[in-house]
mmCIF file of C-alpha atoms in Angstrom:
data_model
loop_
_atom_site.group_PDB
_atom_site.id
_atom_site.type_symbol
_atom_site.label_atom_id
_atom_site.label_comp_id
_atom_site.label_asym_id
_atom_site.label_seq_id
_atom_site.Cartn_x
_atom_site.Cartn_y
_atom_site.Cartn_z
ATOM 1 C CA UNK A 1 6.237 -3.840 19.120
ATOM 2 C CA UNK A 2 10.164 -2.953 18.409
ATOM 3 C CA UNK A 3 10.865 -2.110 15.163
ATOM 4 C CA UNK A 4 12.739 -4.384 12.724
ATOM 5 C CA UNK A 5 16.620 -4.565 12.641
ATOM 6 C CA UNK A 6 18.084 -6.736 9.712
ATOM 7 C CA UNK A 7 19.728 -8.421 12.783
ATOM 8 C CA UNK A 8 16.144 -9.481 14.416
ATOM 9 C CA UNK A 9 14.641 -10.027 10.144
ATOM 10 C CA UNK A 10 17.626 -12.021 9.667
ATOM 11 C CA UNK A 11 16.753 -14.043 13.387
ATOM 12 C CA UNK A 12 13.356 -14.976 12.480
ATOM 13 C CA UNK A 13 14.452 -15.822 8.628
ATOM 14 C CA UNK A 14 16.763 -18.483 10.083
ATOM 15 C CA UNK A 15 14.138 -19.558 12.239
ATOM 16 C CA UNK A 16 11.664 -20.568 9.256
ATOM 17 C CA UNK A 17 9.585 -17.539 9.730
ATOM 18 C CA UNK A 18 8.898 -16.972 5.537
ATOM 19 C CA UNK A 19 7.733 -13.307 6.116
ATOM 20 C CA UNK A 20 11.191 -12.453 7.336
ATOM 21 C CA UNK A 21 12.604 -14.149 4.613
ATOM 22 C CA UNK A 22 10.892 -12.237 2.316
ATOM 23 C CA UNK A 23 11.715 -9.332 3.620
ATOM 24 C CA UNK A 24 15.380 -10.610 4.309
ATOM 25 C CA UNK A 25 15.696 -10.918 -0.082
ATOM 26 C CA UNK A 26 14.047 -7.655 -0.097
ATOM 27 C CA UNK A 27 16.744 -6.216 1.844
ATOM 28 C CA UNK A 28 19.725 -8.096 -0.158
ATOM 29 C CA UNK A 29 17.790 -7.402 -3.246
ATOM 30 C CA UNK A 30 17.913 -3.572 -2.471
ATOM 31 C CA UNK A 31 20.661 -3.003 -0.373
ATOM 32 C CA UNK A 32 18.767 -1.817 2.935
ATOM 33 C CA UNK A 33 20.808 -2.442 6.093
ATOM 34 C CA UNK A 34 22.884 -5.116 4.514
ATOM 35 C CA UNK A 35 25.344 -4.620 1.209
ATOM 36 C CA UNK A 36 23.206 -5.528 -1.849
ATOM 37 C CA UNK A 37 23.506 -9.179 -2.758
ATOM 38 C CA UNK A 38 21.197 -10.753 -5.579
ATOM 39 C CA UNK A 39 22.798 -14.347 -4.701
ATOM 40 C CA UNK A 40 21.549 -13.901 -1.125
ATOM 41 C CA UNK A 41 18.498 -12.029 -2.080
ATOM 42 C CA UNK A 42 17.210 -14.984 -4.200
ATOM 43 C CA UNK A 43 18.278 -17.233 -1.174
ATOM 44 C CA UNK A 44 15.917 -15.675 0.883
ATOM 45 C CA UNK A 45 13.150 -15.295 -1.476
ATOM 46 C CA UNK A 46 13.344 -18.682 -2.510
ATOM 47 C CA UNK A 47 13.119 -19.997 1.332
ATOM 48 C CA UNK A 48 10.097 -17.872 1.460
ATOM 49 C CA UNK A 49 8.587 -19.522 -1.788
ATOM 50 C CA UNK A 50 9.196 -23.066 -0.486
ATOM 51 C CA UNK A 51 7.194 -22.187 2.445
ATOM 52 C CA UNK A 52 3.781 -20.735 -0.565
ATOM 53 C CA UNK A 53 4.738 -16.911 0.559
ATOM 54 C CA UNK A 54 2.956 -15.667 -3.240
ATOM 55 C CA UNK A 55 5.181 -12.451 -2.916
ATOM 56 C CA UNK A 56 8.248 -14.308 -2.968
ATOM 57 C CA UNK A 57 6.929 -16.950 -5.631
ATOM 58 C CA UNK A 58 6.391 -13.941 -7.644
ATOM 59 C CA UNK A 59 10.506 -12.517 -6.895
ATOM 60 C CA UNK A 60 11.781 -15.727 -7.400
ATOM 61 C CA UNK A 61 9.741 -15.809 -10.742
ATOM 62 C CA UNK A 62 11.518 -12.450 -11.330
ATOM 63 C CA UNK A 63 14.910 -13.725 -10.064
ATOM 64 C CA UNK A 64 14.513 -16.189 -12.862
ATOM 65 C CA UNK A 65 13.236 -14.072 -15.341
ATOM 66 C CA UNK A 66 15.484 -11.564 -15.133
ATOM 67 C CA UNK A 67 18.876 -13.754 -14.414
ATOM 68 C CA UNK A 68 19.224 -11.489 -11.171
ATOM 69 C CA UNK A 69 20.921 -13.343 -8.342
ATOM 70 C CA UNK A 70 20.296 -17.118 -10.511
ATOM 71 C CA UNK A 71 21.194 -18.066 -14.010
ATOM 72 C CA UNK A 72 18.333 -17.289 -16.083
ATOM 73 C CA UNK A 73 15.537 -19.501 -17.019
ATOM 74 C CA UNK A 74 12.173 -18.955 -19.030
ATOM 75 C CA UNK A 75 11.284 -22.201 -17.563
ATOM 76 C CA UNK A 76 11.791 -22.174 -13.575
ATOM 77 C CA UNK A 77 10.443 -18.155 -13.981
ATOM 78 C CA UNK A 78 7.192 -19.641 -15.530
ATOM 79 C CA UNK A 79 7.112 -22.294 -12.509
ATOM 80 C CA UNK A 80 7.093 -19.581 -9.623
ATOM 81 C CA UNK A 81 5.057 -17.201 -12.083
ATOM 82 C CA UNK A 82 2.387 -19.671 -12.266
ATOM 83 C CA UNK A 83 2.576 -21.040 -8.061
ATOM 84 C CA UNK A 84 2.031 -16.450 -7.493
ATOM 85 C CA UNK A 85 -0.606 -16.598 -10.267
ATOM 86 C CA UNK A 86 -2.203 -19.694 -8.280
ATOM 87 C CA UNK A 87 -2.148 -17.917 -5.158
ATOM 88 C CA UNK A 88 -4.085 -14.870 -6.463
ATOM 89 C CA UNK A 89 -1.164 -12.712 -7.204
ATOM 90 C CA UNK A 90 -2.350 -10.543 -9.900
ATOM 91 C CA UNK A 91 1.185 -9.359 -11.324
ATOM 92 C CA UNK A 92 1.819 -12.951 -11.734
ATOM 93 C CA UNK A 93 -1.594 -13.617 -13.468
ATOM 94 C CA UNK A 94 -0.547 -11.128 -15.880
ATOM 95 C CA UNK A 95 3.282 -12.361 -16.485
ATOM 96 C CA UNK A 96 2.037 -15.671 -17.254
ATOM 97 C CA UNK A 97 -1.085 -14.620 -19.594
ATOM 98 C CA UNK A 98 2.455 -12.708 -21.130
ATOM 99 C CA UNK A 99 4.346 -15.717 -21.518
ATOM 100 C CA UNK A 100 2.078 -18.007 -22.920
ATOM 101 C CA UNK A 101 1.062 -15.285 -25.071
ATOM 102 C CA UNK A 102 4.121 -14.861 -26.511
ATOM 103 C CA UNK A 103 5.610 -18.515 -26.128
ATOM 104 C CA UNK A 104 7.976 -18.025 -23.235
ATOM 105 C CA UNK A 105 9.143 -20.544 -21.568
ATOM 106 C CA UNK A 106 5.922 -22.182 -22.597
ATOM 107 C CA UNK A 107 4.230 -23.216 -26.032
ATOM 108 C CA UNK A 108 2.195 -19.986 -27.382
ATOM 109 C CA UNK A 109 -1.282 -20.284 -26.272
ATOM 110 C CA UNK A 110 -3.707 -17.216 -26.697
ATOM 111 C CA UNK A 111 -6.553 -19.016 -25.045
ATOM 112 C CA UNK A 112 -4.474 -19.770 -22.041
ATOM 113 C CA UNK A 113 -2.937 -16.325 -21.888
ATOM 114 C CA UNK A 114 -6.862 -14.778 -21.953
ATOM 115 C CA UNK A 115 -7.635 -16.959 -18.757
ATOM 116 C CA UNK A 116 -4.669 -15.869 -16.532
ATOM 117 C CA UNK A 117 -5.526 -11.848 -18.511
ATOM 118 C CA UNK A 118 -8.747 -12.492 -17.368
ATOM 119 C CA UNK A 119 -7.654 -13.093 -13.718
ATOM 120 C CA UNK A 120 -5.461 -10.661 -13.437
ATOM 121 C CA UNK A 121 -8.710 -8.435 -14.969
ATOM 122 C CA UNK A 122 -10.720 -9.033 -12.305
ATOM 123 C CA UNK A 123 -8.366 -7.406 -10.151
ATOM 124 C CA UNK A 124 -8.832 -4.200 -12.319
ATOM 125 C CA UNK A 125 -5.279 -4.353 -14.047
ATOM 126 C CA UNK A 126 -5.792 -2.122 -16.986
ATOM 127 C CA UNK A 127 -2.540 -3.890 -18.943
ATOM 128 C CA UNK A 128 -4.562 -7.119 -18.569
ATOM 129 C CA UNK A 129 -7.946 -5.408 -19.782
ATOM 130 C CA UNK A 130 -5.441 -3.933 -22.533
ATOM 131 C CA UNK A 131 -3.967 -7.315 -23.161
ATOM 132 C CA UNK A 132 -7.504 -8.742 -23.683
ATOM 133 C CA UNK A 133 -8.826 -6.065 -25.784
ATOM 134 C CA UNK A 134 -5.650 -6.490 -28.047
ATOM 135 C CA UNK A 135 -6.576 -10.110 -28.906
ATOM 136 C CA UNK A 136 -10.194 -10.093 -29.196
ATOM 137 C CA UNK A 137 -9.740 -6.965 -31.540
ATOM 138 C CA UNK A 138 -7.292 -8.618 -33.665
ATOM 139 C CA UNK A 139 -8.672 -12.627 -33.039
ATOM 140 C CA UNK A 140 -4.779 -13.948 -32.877
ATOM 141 C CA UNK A 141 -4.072 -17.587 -32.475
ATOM 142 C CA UNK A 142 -6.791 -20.422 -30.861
ATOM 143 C CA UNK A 143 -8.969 -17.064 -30.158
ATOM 144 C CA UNK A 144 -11.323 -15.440 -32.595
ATOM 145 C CA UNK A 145 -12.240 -11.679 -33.558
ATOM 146 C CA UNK A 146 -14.751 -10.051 -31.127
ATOM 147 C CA UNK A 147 -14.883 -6.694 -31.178
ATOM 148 C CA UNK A 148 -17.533 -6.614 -28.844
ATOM 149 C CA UNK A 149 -15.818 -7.947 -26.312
ATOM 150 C CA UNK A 150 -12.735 -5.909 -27.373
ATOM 151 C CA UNK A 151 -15.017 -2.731 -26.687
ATOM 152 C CA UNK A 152 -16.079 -3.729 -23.338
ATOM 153 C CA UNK A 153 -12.536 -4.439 -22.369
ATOM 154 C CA UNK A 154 -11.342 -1.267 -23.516
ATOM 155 C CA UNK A 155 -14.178 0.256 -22.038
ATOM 156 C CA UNK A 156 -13.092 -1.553 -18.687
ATOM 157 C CA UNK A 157 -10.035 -0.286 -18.831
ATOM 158 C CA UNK A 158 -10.939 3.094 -19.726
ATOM 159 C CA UNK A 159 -12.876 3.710 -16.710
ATOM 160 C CA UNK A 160 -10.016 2.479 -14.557
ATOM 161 C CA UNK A 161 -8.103 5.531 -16.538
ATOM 162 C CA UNK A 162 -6.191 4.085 -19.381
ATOM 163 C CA UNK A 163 -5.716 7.092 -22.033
ATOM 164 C CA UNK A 164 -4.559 4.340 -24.232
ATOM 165 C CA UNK A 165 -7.707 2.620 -23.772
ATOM 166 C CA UNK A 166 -9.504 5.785 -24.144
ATOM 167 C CA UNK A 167 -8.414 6.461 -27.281
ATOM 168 C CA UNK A 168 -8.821 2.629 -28.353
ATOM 169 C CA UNK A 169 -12.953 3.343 -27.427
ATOM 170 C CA UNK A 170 -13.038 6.548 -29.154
ATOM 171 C CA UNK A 171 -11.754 4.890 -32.485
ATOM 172 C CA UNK A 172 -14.355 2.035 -32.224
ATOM 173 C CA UNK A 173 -17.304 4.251 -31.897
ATOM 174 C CA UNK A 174 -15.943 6.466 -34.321
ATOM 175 C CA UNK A 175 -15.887 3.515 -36.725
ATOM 176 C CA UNK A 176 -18.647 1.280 -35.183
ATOM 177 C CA UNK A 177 -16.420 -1.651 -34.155
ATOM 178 C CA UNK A 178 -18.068 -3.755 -32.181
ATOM 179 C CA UNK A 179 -20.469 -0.757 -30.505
ATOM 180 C CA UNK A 180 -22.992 0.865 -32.530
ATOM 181 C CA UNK A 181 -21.626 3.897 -34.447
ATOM 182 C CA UNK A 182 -21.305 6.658 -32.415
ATOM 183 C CA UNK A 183 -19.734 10.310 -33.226
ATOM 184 C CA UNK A 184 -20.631 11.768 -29.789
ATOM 185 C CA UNK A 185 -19.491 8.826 -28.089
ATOM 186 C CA UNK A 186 -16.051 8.860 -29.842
ATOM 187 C CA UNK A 187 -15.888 12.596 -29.182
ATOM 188 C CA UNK A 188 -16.317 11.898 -25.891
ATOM 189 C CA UNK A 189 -13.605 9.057 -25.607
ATOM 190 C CA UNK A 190 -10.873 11.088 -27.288
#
């Protein structure tokens, strides 16, 4: 097949083809083959969107979030966070479990924000398993204490190859927080 040109990306982007408009932002976005343009960039992106391209939900979530290329707005970024989040897109799991975490752009809601964490989880995202660990270690919000289930998030993330999360496991088996007591064990961990 011939390689891509911007001229033959920007062809099949005016022809509806939402891959090409995806990478047609990319290319504004960046400044590859064209002169950098965030205007144009969230054009494109937001032409892929339209058409359920989850990568471009998720950089028109970023467009907004960031006030790159459109005026920013908690709001419309939480819209195309949540479409990439719906289409599997793990960063976008993990921005939303964020925002309703901390209230952006939506009301605060830790058990929300554990769902999308969890997604994005599943998907072996250590921030997410971090995220999770956080709040059942501290029980914050509509979410109690579990330090169980804050060790075996931890420990999750730890054998993904968090250090952070590492030294998070060491410190509950040194203590016995939610695992049984363990000096080895928290040896070990640190």
């Amino acid at each position: 097949p011939p390689q891509d040109t911007p001229a033959s990306i920007k062809q099949r982007a005016e022809a509806g083809d939402a891959e090409a408009q995806n990478k047609l932002g990319m290319m504004y976005a960046l400044g590859m083959g064209v002169k950098r343009d965030y205007v144009e960039a969230a054009k494109w992106f937001r032409r892929a969107a339209d058409q359920g391209n989850p990568d471009a939900e998720m950089k028109v979530a970023m467009m907004y979030d960031t006030g790159y290329g459109v005026q920013r707005d908690a709001k419309a970024a939480m819209t195309w966070y949540s479409k990439a989040a719906e289409h599997g897109n793990a960063d976008a799991q993990l921005r939303v479990g964020l925002m309703y975490e901390l209230g952006q752009g939506v009301p605060q809601n830790i058990a929300t924000a554990v769902q999308f964490y969890t997604k994005a989880a599943e998907k072996n995202r250590t921030d997410a398993y971090m995220r999770l660990g956080n709040i059942y270690e501290t029980g914050r919000g509509n979410v109690a204490k579990n330090l169980r289930r804050a060790a075996e998030c931890y420990s999750k993330a730890a054998e993904i190859g968090s250090s952070e999360a590492e030294y998070k496991l060491g410190h509950m088996y040194e203590e016995g927080l939610g695992v049984a007591k363990n000096t080895e064990q928290a040896v070990a961990w640190y």
